[in-house]
């Protein structure tokens, strides 16, 4: 009975197949074996072993509680006002009438005490929410930030700020709660399965929902300087705005309700770890348990976001450390996760006040610096192998090969002229011609869109230099430059995505999910800060190269570790995003506003001059990619097969990786980090060109079409308002990623 409280999937042994516990509807209690917290009680049945393990766990709880009290005392003694520990103690004990001192009452009573208590409650709330989500999904990667709940709450708050002018804490809470409910409901419903879906499906589904909600947030603030000014500080996550007890007093009942619901679910969660059928046999209702956990996590997360802004990784970090220290027992795990979360956030807040004096560092950045390496450590752990996180990703070409062997493949066309001959794939060539026609139509529509009375006929003639002189000047001088920049950036992104997807044998391995976009963006912003001028296109490829080098080394290689590289890429993106947000918050409002538009992905002001480096790069890199694609296609099979065919797998991977990084970095230098184009373009091109070949040219054409159409949509969707192209692709790309993941579930090959 000592395993009844375990929230772990069944352990695997030499004769078992690794997999989540939810794969078996009538799963039995987890057998005794090793756990992340150390060995389970002695299987010999010694009565002292469970007692010793329980005593050790409670000693750990006591140690964490002591550390928490020490950090809380330190928080009361550190900060502005030059009030030392002795005077703080005088105020707390009211020695010598210290509370009558107005300055001391302001510093300690109105600033430090509310801030410290807020840090304890917010950290505890996020820690408990993370532990609850990890237990109900049996997934150590479940966390409010990674599952898009923070993004949903953020969207709700920004909606209240930008549209309705909400400024009260209750207003923030109401909108944060609505957004968090919507996000968590979408992700948990999407993941499917009795145990909440596989770890990777939850993480990527949360990324898709978070990206879509983040794009909608960008739509609300990109054309509102006032809303952006308030958002850019709030989004960093900080406790600096906590003054007095009003806000905390208003939100305390909601936090209390969240903690009570979480405490009430500990016993049902312990039963749920045995499987749905056994839980029902014990008198519990699995559906009601999951709904209660979702309610508790939403109440706690929404309150935390309303108090301190979005703080990612804290729930993940607290749950992981608590499980490692105290084992999988749900009640003890939840308690310890709350204490660890409170301790980590309080310590991070103290560091935020001292590392950059006289300024304050964003507390979310400090938590991210701790949480991102922890995420990497989790996915590199042995437990992830049992959850399928480190298996090599399935080969995407398998279904296509089955299709071609089932029927008669269409013959390729051979072009001969004298002694020279070229083998032209019929389907790929027809797809490329069709895409070129679609691109031409998209260029005409984009050149026509705008504040003018040109009809489509006059626009089409002006594109080629015919018609009225003023028409030609308007189209070719002011509109085609922007369009050409978009074509160049889209082609580069589409080609980069094609290379990374084929290289990793995983159509989810795109530059933005590998941290390339955020790394390139951070490098460009750093170059702006250093040089004072914008437009250092070379900084993008350098930042992209640095990001992908770190991701590749830490994850153990693109092709060898499958899904692991995607999670490491998400961690790298989180770190780079923190750097970007800090750089934006440090600049003046006018400078930050223009840079925010660019960091959202924008073609505003782009012209032939800006597009030239990318066009030159494409002229050089596309032929190299076409040559590399022939060898890259061989790697779809196996390294041994490739070597027997005369292909060096390591050299081909390195060459393709460098090509993809250079292309993605150049694209970021032109229009900023435009998301999801590198994901969608190869998938669409592969469907059109067929599975027999790597769709290099088709991916570039689809990427160009997507960028041009998204930029056009952003210019005409709202009259008088321009939505950056990156926000458009992000809003539309999140659902596309969900569609891709649903396709993988229905066709796992």
XYZ file of C-alpha atoms in Angstrom:
749
model
C 0.000 0.000 0.000
C 3.044 2.290 0.156
C 2.687 2.957 -3.581
C -0.921 4.147 -3.500
C 0.163 7.779 -3.470
C 2.571 7.466 -6.369
C 1.915 9.828 -9.261
C 4.410 8.062 -11.504
C 3.878 5.844 -14.556
C 4.667 2.170 -14.071
C 8.376 1.449 -13.963
C 9.933 -0.441 -16.824
C 12.105 -3.467 -16.465
C 14.070 -5.753 -18.781
C 10.946 -7.448 -20.044
C 8.721 -4.408 -20.430
C 8.261 -1.877 -23.185
C 8.789 1.738 -22.142
C 5.736 3.947 -22.422
C 3.379 6.143 -20.450
C 1.181 4.505 -17.901
C -1.887 5.682 -19.752
C -1.215 3.305 -22.618
C -2.939 0.586 -20.653
C -6.467 1.402 -19.562
C -6.331 -1.092 -16.698
C -2.877 -0.154 -15.510
C -1.794 -1.727 -12.244
C 0.049 -0.036 -9.391
C 3.604 0.884 -10.227
C 6.014 -1.926 -9.279
C 8.741 -1.206 -6.824
C 11.908 0.084 -8.431
C 14.091 3.087 -8.751
C 12.635 6.574 -8.803
C 14.034 10.030 -9.408
C 14.058 10.572 -5.666
C 16.192 7.500 -5.037
C 15.349 3.852 -4.348
C 11.869 2.940 -3.237
C 11.276 1.123 0.012
C 13.077 -2.168 0.326
C 11.143 -4.798 -1.655
C 11.973 -7.401 0.909
C 9.151 -5.952 2.963
C 11.229 -4.604 5.827
C 8.917 -2.380 7.918
C 11.773 0.019 8.657
C 12.368 0.974 5.013
C 9.079 2.886 4.425
C 9.436 4.515 7.816
C 12.981 5.647 7.006
C 11.962 7.036 3.611
C 9.036 8.929 5.128
C 11.250 10.319 7.889
C 13.801 11.511 5.316
C 11.108 13.167 3.234
C 9.683 15.049 6.199
C 13.174 16.115 7.238
C 13.555 17.513 3.731
C 10.303 19.421 4.128
C 11.574 20.831 7.403
C 14.871 21.870 5.812
C 13.120 23.633 2.940
C 10.802 25.381 5.398
C 13.804 26.607 7.404
C 15.468 27.888 4.233
C 12.225 29.606 3.254
C 12.019 31.401 6.594
C 15.651 32.516 6.226
C 14.990 33.867 2.714
C 11.869 35.662 3.925
C 13.915 37.301 6.703
C 16.564 38.295 4.157
C 13.875 39.765 1.905
C 12.690 41.956 4.764
C 16.219 43.231 5.341
C 17.242 43.975 1.712
C 16.031 46.757 -0.523
C 15.707 50.493 -0.892
C 15.443 52.733 2.122
C 18.707 51.781 3.871
C 16.868 50.045 6.699
C 18.981 47.316 8.279
C 18.016 44.094 10.058
C 18.024 45.684 13.521
C 15.505 48.338 12.580
C 13.353 45.766 10.766
C 13.286 43.661 13.914
C 12.414 46.746 15.950
C 9.448 47.381 13.669
C 8.237 43.784 13.767
C 8.411 43.660 17.573
C 7.386 47.329 17.969
C 10.343 47.965 20.253
C 10.673 51.527 21.450
C 7.632 52.642 19.487
C 9.316 51.822 16.163
C 6.023 51.524 14.326
C 5.346 55.193 15.021
C 8.331 56.076 12.806
C 6.676 57.065 9.507
C 9.770 56.330 7.404
C 10.229 52.908 8.967
C 6.523 52.152 8.572
C 6.724 53.078 4.884
C 9.817 50.993 4.109
C 8.984 47.909 6.159
C 5.225 47.988 6.628
C 4.127 49.244 3.221
C 6.915 47.998 0.933
C 8.972 45.079 2.220
C 6.366 43.134 4.183
C 3.707 43.109 1.408
C 6.359 42.333 -1.207
C 7.805 39.434 0.776
C 4.390 37.936 1.517
C 3.415 38.335 -2.139
C 6.572 36.514 -3.227
C 5.788 33.677 -0.821
C 2.190 33.345 -2.002
C 2.908 33.703 -5.741
C 5.834 31.263 -5.589
C 3.781 28.797 -3.582
C 0.837 29.139 -5.966
C 2.947 28.463 -9.055
C 4.771 25.592 -7.343
C 1.532 23.892 -6.283
C -0.029 24.459 -9.724
C 3.010 22.936 -11.439
C 3.048 19.894 -9.149
C -0.680 19.334 -9.630
C -0.418 19.522 -13.416
C 2.557 17.163 -13.426
C 0.679 14.665 -11.273
C -2.602 14.701 -13.212
C -0.846 14.411 -16.582
C 1.916 12.083 -15.313
C 4.225 14.388 -17.186
C 7.294 16.057 -15.614
C 7.211 18.750 -18.317
C 3.731 19.993 -17.437
C 3.951 23.594 -16.235
C 1.717 26.626 -16.543
C 4.210 28.555 -18.681
C 5.036 25.686 -21.049
C 1.364 24.713 -21.382
C 0.312 28.169 -22.516
C -1.650 29.021 -19.362
C 0.557 32.040 -18.626
C 0.118 33.256 -22.199
C -3.666 32.928 -21.858
C -3.664 34.857 -18.602
C -1.386 37.492 -20.133
C -3.691 37.899 -23.104
C -6.627 38.379 -20.759
C -4.830 41.077 -18.777
C -3.637 42.889 -21.904
C -7.151 42.716 -23.322
C -8.429 44.411 -20.201
C -5.662 47.047 -20.288
C -5.757 47.894 -23.997
C -9.467 47.613 -24.747
C -11.285 48.409 -21.538
C -8.663 50.396 -19.638
C -8.764 48.075 -16.624
C -6.347 49.084 -13.856
C -7.651 47.396 -10.712
C -6.360 44.107 -9.329
C -9.804 42.530 -9.480
C -10.053 43.565 -13.115
C -6.678 41.964 -13.838
C -7.792 38.816 -12.038
C -11.057 38.483 -13.946
C -9.391 38.802 -17.337
C -6.377 36.693 -16.331
C -8.716 33.971 -15.070
C -10.700 33.934 -18.316
C -7.572 33.716 -20.460
C -6.030 31.020 -18.273
C -9.220 28.916 -18.375
C -9.361 29.167 -22.159
C -5.687 28.252 -22.637
C -5.659 25.326 -20.192
C -8.905 23.979 -21.621
C -7.559 24.026 -25.180
C -4.262 22.354 -24.278
C -5.722 19.653 -22.039
C -8.528 18.910 -24.521
C -6.034 18.764 -27.385
C -3.624 16.448 -25.575
C -6.289 13.742 -25.281
C -5.829 10.445 -23.567
C -6.692 9.441 -20.051
C -3.368 10.634 -18.657
C -3.257 13.907 -20.444
C -1.321 12.863 -23.509
C 2.378 12.324 -24.134
C 4.902 14.790 -22.684
C 5.990 16.095 -26.066
C 2.411 16.555 -27.277
C 1.573 18.635 -24.213
C 4.696 20.800 -24.520
C 4.271 21.483 -28.230
C 0.527 21.924 -27.880
C 1.167 24.446 -25.123
C 3.741 26.185 -27.333
C 1.206 26.434 -30.145
C -1.510 27.852 -27.901
C 0.973 30.176 -26.212
C 2.240 31.439 -29.573
C -1.273 32.105 -30.843
C -2.262 33.935 -27.681
C 1.031 35.838 -27.783
C 0.265 36.900 -31.344
C -3.171 38.125 -30.309
C -1.517 40.054 -27.486
C 0.757 41.670 -30.069
C -2.250 42.702 -32.146
C -3.648 44.545 -29.135
C -0.523 46.469 -28.182
C 1.452 46.978 -31.390
C -0.490 50.098 -32.340
C -1.052 51.414 -28.811
C 2.046 53.071 -27.305
C 0.335 53.517 -23.949
C -0.668 49.855 -23.689
C 2.765 48.741 -24.864
C 4.516 50.948 -22.311
C 2.613 49.277 -19.493
C 2.906 45.825 -21.043
C 6.682 45.808 -21.651
C 7.395 46.249 -17.927
C 4.580 43.998 -16.710
C 5.481 41.108 -19.048
C 8.919 40.749 -17.451
C 7.325 39.579 -14.227
C 8.234 41.655 -11.203
C 7.273 42.281 -7.606
C 8.508 45.866 -7.678
C 4.976 47.201 -8.103
C 3.697 45.644 -4.888
C 2.991 48.531 -2.548
C 0.691 48.276 0.435
C -1.801 45.564 1.234
C -4.739 46.493 -1.007
C -3.931 44.237 -3.967
C -2.902 41.277 -1.868
C -5.994 41.625 0.327
C -8.235 41.592 -2.732
C -6.627 38.506 -4.274
C -6.062 36.546 -1.058
C -9.529 34.853 -1.163
C -8.909 33.595 -4.691
C -5.470 32.277 -3.764
C -6.942 30.631 -0.693
C -9.637 28.956 -2.782
C -6.986 27.654 -5.182
C -4.897 26.207 -2.354
C -7.971 24.574 -0.769
C -9.048 22.942 -4.048
C -5.480 21.711 -4.607
C -5.379 20.221 -1.094
C -8.729 18.501 -1.669
C -7.446 16.783 -4.822
C -4.392 15.110 -3.284
C -6.146 11.858 -2.334
C -8.036 11.512 -5.664
C -4.783 12.241 -7.515
C -3.039 9.460 -5.608
C -5.781 7.051 -6.681
C -5.642 8.340 -10.258
C -1.983 7.297 -10.433
C -3.169 3.670 -10.323
C -5.190 4.095 -13.502
C -8.715 5.274 -14.227
C -10.376 1.899 -13.661
C -8.753 1.297 -10.286
C -9.484 4.876 -9.264
C -13.162 4.319 -10.042
C -13.032 1.110 -8.030
C -11.774 3.126 -5.070
C -14.741 5.460 -5.341
C -13.141 8.364 -7.221
C -14.221 9.988 -10.469
C -11.233 10.619 -12.786
C -13.033 13.247 -14.861
C -14.042 15.252 -11.804
C -10.514 14.964 -10.422
C -8.981 16.368 -13.592
C -11.536 19.170 -13.675
C -10.752 20.043 -10.042
C -7.005 20.088 -10.745
C -7.558 22.330 -13.766
C -9.664 24.653 -11.604
C -7.034 24.813 -8.870
C -4.194 25.435 -11.346
C -6.199 28.123 -13.112
C -7.142 29.934 -9.866
C -3.550 29.871 -8.643
C -1.999 30.862 -11.976
C -4.467 33.648 -12.703
C -3.920 35.138 -9.251
C -0.140 34.879 -9.595
C -0.190 36.571 -13.011
C -2.432 39.349 -11.717
C -0.041 39.956 -8.791
C 3.387 39.606 -10.398
C 2.994 39.140 -14.148
C 3.864 35.960 -16.083
C 6.712 33.977 -14.504
C 7.576 30.825 -16.452
C 9.548 27.747 -15.376
C 8.814 28.186 -11.663
C 6.181 25.436 -11.537
C 8.421 23.115 -13.559
C 11.408 23.818 -11.307
C 9.465 23.437 -8.058
C 7.815 20.176 -9.127
C 11.084 18.659 -10.310
C 13.034 19.574 -7.173
C 10.197 18.465 -4.898
C 9.889 15.099 -6.627
C 13.640 14.554 -6.494
C 13.733 15.362 -2.785
C 10.545 13.801 -1.427
C 9.460 11.164 -3.922
C 6.185 10.816 -5.811
C 3.664 10.776 -2.929
C 1.106 13.350 -4.080
C 0.329 15.059 -0.772
C 3.938 15.413 0.281
C 4.962 16.378 -3.250
C 2.350 19.150 -3.439
C 3.350 20.582 -0.065
C 7.051 20.525 -0.845
C 6.529 21.987 -4.343
C 4.682 24.924 -2.815
C 7.503 25.508 -0.328
C 10.185 25.196 -3.018
C 8.308 27.567 -5.325
C 7.965 30.135 -2.546
C 11.657 29.796 -1.662
C 12.871 30.087 -5.260
C 10.748 33.155 -6.033
C 11.666 34.864 -2.768
C 15.355 34.208 -3.387
C 15.055 35.380 -6.992
C 13.340 38.567 -5.826
C 16.171 39.248 -3.378
C 18.705 38.753 -6.176
C 16.667 41.039 -8.430
C 17.117 43.836 -5.898
C 20.895 43.467 -5.468
C 22.456 42.295 -8.754
C 21.896 45.535 -10.691
C 21.742 48.256 -8.051
C 20.391 50.920 -8.067
C 18.043 49.284 -10.603
C 16.080 46.062 -10.260
C 16.558 43.061 -12.497
C 13.377 41.316 -13.756
C 12.628 38.422 -11.455
C 11.319 36.287 -14.338
C 14.729 36.475 -16.032
C 16.429 35.177 -12.900
C 13.910 32.344 -12.641
C 14.415 31.559 -16.354
C 18.187 31.372 -15.856
C 17.515 28.671 -13.253
C 14.537 27.001 -14.924
C 15.894 26.592 -18.463
C 18.892 24.478 -17.366
C 16.530 22.491 -15.149
C 14.298 21.771 -18.144
C 17.347 20.564 -20.060
C 18.359 18.358 -17.132
C 14.882 16.822 -17.033
C 14.820 15.858 -20.708
C 18.316 14.394 -20.428
C 17.350 12.251 -17.432
C 16.759 8.522 -17.575
C 13.085 8.909 -16.769
C 12.490 10.641 -20.086
C 13.515 7.486 -21.929
C 10.571 5.680 -20.321
C 8.256 8.452 -21.511
C 9.447 8.347 -25.116
C 11.169 11.744 -25.029
C 14.575 10.568 -26.171
C 13.543 8.127 -28.853
C 14.638 8.948 -32.335
C 11.938 10.836 -34.112
C 9.999 8.862 -36.689
C 10.983 9.189 -40.272
C 8.521 11.377 -42.080
C 9.114 9.779 -45.439
C 7.831 6.368 -44.464
C 4.201 6.953 -45.421
C 5.261 8.377 -48.725
C 7.404 5.385 -49.555
C 4.498 3.105 -48.822
C 2.329 5.190 -51.138
C 4.777 4.937 -54.025
C 5.347 1.221 -53.650
C 1.604 0.614 -53.568
C 1.034 2.064 -57.003
C 2.888 2.895 -60.188
C 5.074 5.995 -59.717
C 4.904 8.664 -62.367
C 8.016 8.655 -64.573
C 10.392 11.570 -64.371
C 11.150 13.683 -67.425
C 14.618 13.457 -68.955
C 15.817 16.583 -70.775
C 18.660 15.977 -73.258
C 20.745 18.328 -75.320
C 23.657 16.694 -76.986
C 25.782 14.899 -74.425
C 24.066 16.629 -71.514
C 20.941 15.324 -69.805
C 18.914 16.417 -66.804
C 16.473 14.287 -64.826
C 13.446 16.452 -64.006
C 10.950 15.109 -61.438
C 7.554 15.547 -63.050
C 5.489 16.115 -59.893
C 8.040 18.411 -58.259
C 8.415 20.444 -61.446
C 4.656 20.872 -61.849
C 4.353 21.866 -58.187
C 7.148 24.440 -58.577
C 5.487 25.931 -61.661
C 2.153 26.144 -59.888
C 3.722 27.772 -56.840
C 5.525 30.294 -59.046
C 2.163 31.256 -60.534
C 0.638 31.571 -57.063
C 3.564 33.757 -56.008
C 3.080 36.043 -58.983
C -0.604 36.407 -58.130
C 0.280 37.125 -54.498
C 2.723 39.839 -55.630
C 0.044 41.506 -57.741
C -2.507 41.378 -54.897
C 0.035 42.756 -52.432
C 1.065 45.550 -54.807
C -2.618 46.399 -55.277
C -3.407 46.465 -51.534
C -3.095 49.924 -50.042
C -4.525 53.389 -49.960
C -4.980 54.002 -53.699
C -7.609 53.648 -56.389
C -5.590 51.253 -58.572
C -7.525 48.318 -59.898
C -5.951 44.894 -60.380
C -5.397 45.396 -64.110
C -3.498 48.653 -63.668
C -1.529 47.125 -60.799
C -0.556 44.092 -62.881
C 0.713 46.292 -65.712
C 2.563 48.569 -63.275
C 4.402 45.585 -61.764
C 6.039 45.019 -65.143
C 6.630 48.732 -65.816
C 3.668 49.435 -68.129
C 0.817 51.903 -67.817
C 0.565 55.321 -66.212
C 3.863 56.745 -64.976
C 2.486 57.552 -61.535
C 1.128 54.023 -61.230
C 4.521 52.566 -62.081
C 6.238 54.890 -59.601
C 3.817 54.000 -56.796
C 3.993 50.261 -57.342
C 7.654 49.773 -58.201
C 9.169 52.427 -55.973
C 7.099 52.153 -52.809
C 5.495 48.708 -52.817
C 7.651 46.270 -54.757
C 10.702 46.921 -52.581
C 8.799 45.753 -49.532
C 7.409 42.796 -51.449
C 10.862 41.758 -52.684
C 12.166 41.892 -49.114
C 9.263 39.685 -48.041
C 9.898 37.215 -50.874
C 13.581 36.969 -49.941
C 12.879 36.482 -46.232
C 10.077 33.974 -46.845
C 12.170 31.927 -49.278
C 15.048 31.842 -46.790
C 12.771 30.742 -43.930
C 11.032 28.093 -46.011
C 14.331 26.649 -47.198
C 15.797 26.731 -43.681
C 12.769 24.864 -42.337
C 13.027 22.251 -45.077
C 16.667 21.591 -44.227
C 16.155 21.358 -40.456
C 13.073 19.154 -40.742
C 14.776 16.727 -43.085
C 17.994 16.855 -41.087
C 16.276 16.000 -37.798
C 13.818 13.595 -39.499
C 11.061 15.490 -37.736
C 8.749 18.034 -39.331
C 8.459 19.898 -36.017
C 12.187 20.720 -35.955
C 12.079 24.258 -37.338
C 14.345 27.260 -36.654
C 11.926 28.913 -34.226
C 11.487 25.697 -32.200
C 15.266 25.192 -32.159
C 15.900 28.643 -30.679
C 17.403 30.029 -33.890
C 14.951 32.921 -34.350
C 15.218 34.167 -30.786
C 19.001 33.781 -30.799
C 19.284 35.806 -34.001
C 16.900 38.451 -32.665
C 18.848 38.810 -29.431
C 22.086 39.183 -31.410
C 20.604 41.924 -33.605
C 19.311 43.815 -30.545
C 22.698 43.520 -28.855
C 24.354 44.899 -31.994
C 21.888 47.809 -31.943
C 22.781 48.550 -28.325
C 26.504 48.342 -29.062
C 26.569 50.337 -32.312
C 23.567 52.589 -31.808
C 22.424 51.896 -35.390
C 19.901 49.381 -36.711
C 20.439 47.210 -39.736
C 23.396 44.955 -38.868
C 22.191 42.050 -41.006
C 25.325 40.047 -40.197
C 24.381 39.857 -36.503
C 21.400 37.612 -37.274
C 23.402 34.683 -38.698
C 25.951 34.957 -35.872
C 23.248 34.809 -33.187
C 21.479 31.968 -34.969
C 24.725 30.012 -35.204
C 25.429 30.484 -31.503
C 21.904 29.371 -30.541
C 21.837 26.266 -32.699
C 25.346 25.292 -31.607
C 24.257 25.336 -27.967
C 21.047 23.428 -28.727
C 22.842 20.795 -30.779
C 25.621 20.209 -28.259
C 23.322 20.085 -25.221
C 20.717 17.841 -26.849
C 23.285 15.402 -28.202
C 22.737 16.019 -31.923
C 19.819 16.824 -34.194
C 19.278 13.412 -35.709
C 20.318 11.208 -32.822
C 18.008 12.400 -30.025
C 14.728 13.021 -31.741
C 12.347 15.051 -29.615
C 14.948 16.004 -27.016
C 16.330 18.697 -29.299
C 12.926 20.399 -29.466
C 12.657 20.758 -25.689
C 16.225 22.060 -25.462
C 15.317 24.511 -28.225
C 12.336 25.710 -26.198
C 14.632 26.300 -23.223
C 17.073 28.214 -25.432
C 14.225 30.313 -26.808
C 13.064 31.136 -23.280
C 16.526 32.378 -22.324
C 16.900 34.432 -25.497
C 13.390 35.848 -25.070
C 14.298 36.966 -21.557
C 17.331 38.800 -22.953
C 15.135 40.434 -25.613
C 12.535 41.589 -23.097
C 15.188 43.065 -20.818
C 16.788 44.917 -23.735
C 13.400 46.314 -24.735
C 12.525 47.419 -21.205
C 15.807 49.337 -20.889
C 15.212 51.539 -23.930
C 13.143 54.699 -24.277
C 9.496 54.294 -25.245
C 9.948 55.578 -28.816
C 12.979 53.383 -29.450
C 11.434 50.359 -27.759
C 8.165 50.815 -29.667
C 9.879 50.728 -33.061
C 12.078 47.819 -32.041
C 9.055 45.931 -30.689
C 7.433 46.111 -34.096
C 10.592 44.645 -35.612
C 10.897 41.920 -32.948
C 7.316 40.964 -33.788
C 8.399 40.448 -37.413
C 7.692 43.354 -39.744
C 8.354 44.430 -43.340
C 7.543 48.060 -42.634
C 10.253 50.227 -44.205
C 11.983 47.280 -45.851
C 13.174 47.844 -49.427
C 15.558 46.589 -52.109
C 18.618 47.676 -50.149
C 17.642 45.653 -47.103
C 16.700 42.636 -49.219
C 19.971 42.625 -51.185
C 22.061 40.628 -48.640
C 19.384 37.955 -48.455
C 19.000 37.816 -52.246
C 22.756 37.405 -52.618
C 22.692 34.746 -49.921
C 19.875 32.896 -51.664
C 21.738 33.039 -54.972
C 24.630 31.256 -53.289
C 22.867 29.023 -50.778
C 19.941 27.688 -52.856
C 22.209 25.855 -55.359
C 24.206 24.490 -52.432
C 20.977 23.352 -50.781
C 19.860 21.622 -53.996
C 23.170 19.762 -54.093
C 22.984 18.886 -50.389
C 19.360 17.751 -50.707
C 20.332 14.782 -52.859
C 22.617 13.523 -50.108
C 20.265 14.605 -47.357
C 17.497 12.442 -48.821
C 19.713 9.401 -48.307
C 19.866 10.154 -44.570
C 16.126 9.510 -44.368
C 16.964 5.815 -44.222
C 19.860 5.091 -41.850
C 23.439 6.186 -41.293
C 24.752 2.742 -42.232
C 22.764 2.749 -45.476
C 23.964 6.257 -46.253
C 27.592 5.299 -45.641
C 27.241 2.271 -47.907
C 26.004 4.620 -50.646
C 29.076 6.815 -50.307
C 27.505 9.602 -48.198
C 29.238 10.867 -45.054
C 26.310 11.472 -42.594
C 28.265 13.734 -40.256
C 29.551 15.967 -43.026
C 26.127 16.252 -44.668
C 24.447 17.135 -41.362
C 27.024 19.809 -40.613
C 26.731 21.345 -44.089
C 22.917 21.405 -43.989
C 22.885 22.781 -40.464
C 25.172 25.648 -41.446
C 23.042 26.360 -44.525
C 19.835 26.447 -42.464
C 21.355 28.671 -39.791
C 22.683 31.135 -42.372
C 19.324 31.311 -44.145
C 17.286 31.763 -40.967
C 19.709 34.361 -39.643
C 19.560 36.374 -42.868
C 15.768 36.299 -42.790
C 15.694 37.578 -39.206
C 18.040 40.383 -40.227
C 15.513 41.508 -42.857
C 12.150 41.302 -41.125
C 12.726 40.057 -37.595
C 11.586 36.726 -36.164
C 8.648 35.668 -38.317
C 7.285 32.490 -36.778
C 5.792 29.300 -38.211
C 6.683 29.998 -41.864
C 9.598 27.566 -41.553
C 7.186 24.990 -40.095
C 4.374 25.334 -42.611
C 6.309 25.839 -45.860
C 8.059 22.418 -45.998
C 4.895 20.596 -44.919
C 2.830 22.234 -47.664
C 5.588 21.824 -50.255
C 6.024 18.165 -49.342
C 2.309 17.517 -49.836
C 2.454 19.153 -53.266
C 5.739 17.699 -54.520
C 5.361 14.215 -53.098
C 7.517 12.292 -50.640
C 10.128 11.026 -53.064
C 12.364 14.108 -52.886
C 13.344 16.818 -50.435
C 11.177 19.815 -51.481
C 13.944 22.436 -51.465
C 12.669 24.706 -54.237
C 9.019 24.183 -53.320
C 9.662 25.119 -49.670
C 11.334 28.359 -50.711
C 8.406 29.263 -52.988
C 5.785 28.407 -50.355
C 7.662 30.451 -47.753
C 7.722 33.447 -50.098
C 3.987 33.103 -50.793
C 3.153 32.857 -47.081
C 5.142 35.966 -46.163
C 3.693 38.062 -48.992
C 0.115 37.018 -48.215
C 0.550 37.489 -44.447
C 2.022 40.959 -44.983
C -0.884 41.849 -47.260
C -3.407 40.575 -44.728
C -1.739 42.587 -41.966
C -2.018 45.784 -44.024
C -5.670 45.444 -45.005
C -7.280 43.527 -42.128
C -7.923 46.602 -39.950
C -8.483 49.902 -41.710
C -5.774 52.395 -40.818
C -3.822 49.894 -38.685
C -0.890 47.767 -39.817
C -0.380 44.418 -38.107
C 3.220 43.149 -38.425
C 3.645 40.104 -40.607
C 5.156 38.089 -37.740
C 2.061 38.578 -35.611
C -0.162 37.416 -38.480
C 1.896 34.258 -39.056
C 2.016 33.546 -35.317
C -1.740 33.836 -34.860
C -2.347 31.569 -37.844
C 0.649 29.306 -37.199
C -0.430 28.103 -33.758
C -3.512 26.316 -35.102
C -1.373 24.965 -37.955
C 1.032 23.418 -35.422
C -1.917 21.847 -33.614
C -3.097 20.445 -36.942
C 0.344 18.954 -37.595
C 0.373 17.357 -34.154
C -3.125 15.961 -34.636
C -1.940 14.524 -37.928
C 0.920 12.810 -36.108
C -1.534 11.306 -33.618
C -3.748 9.914 -36.329
C -0.771 8.754 -38.412
C 2.143 8.193 -36.050
C 4.448 7.017 -38.757
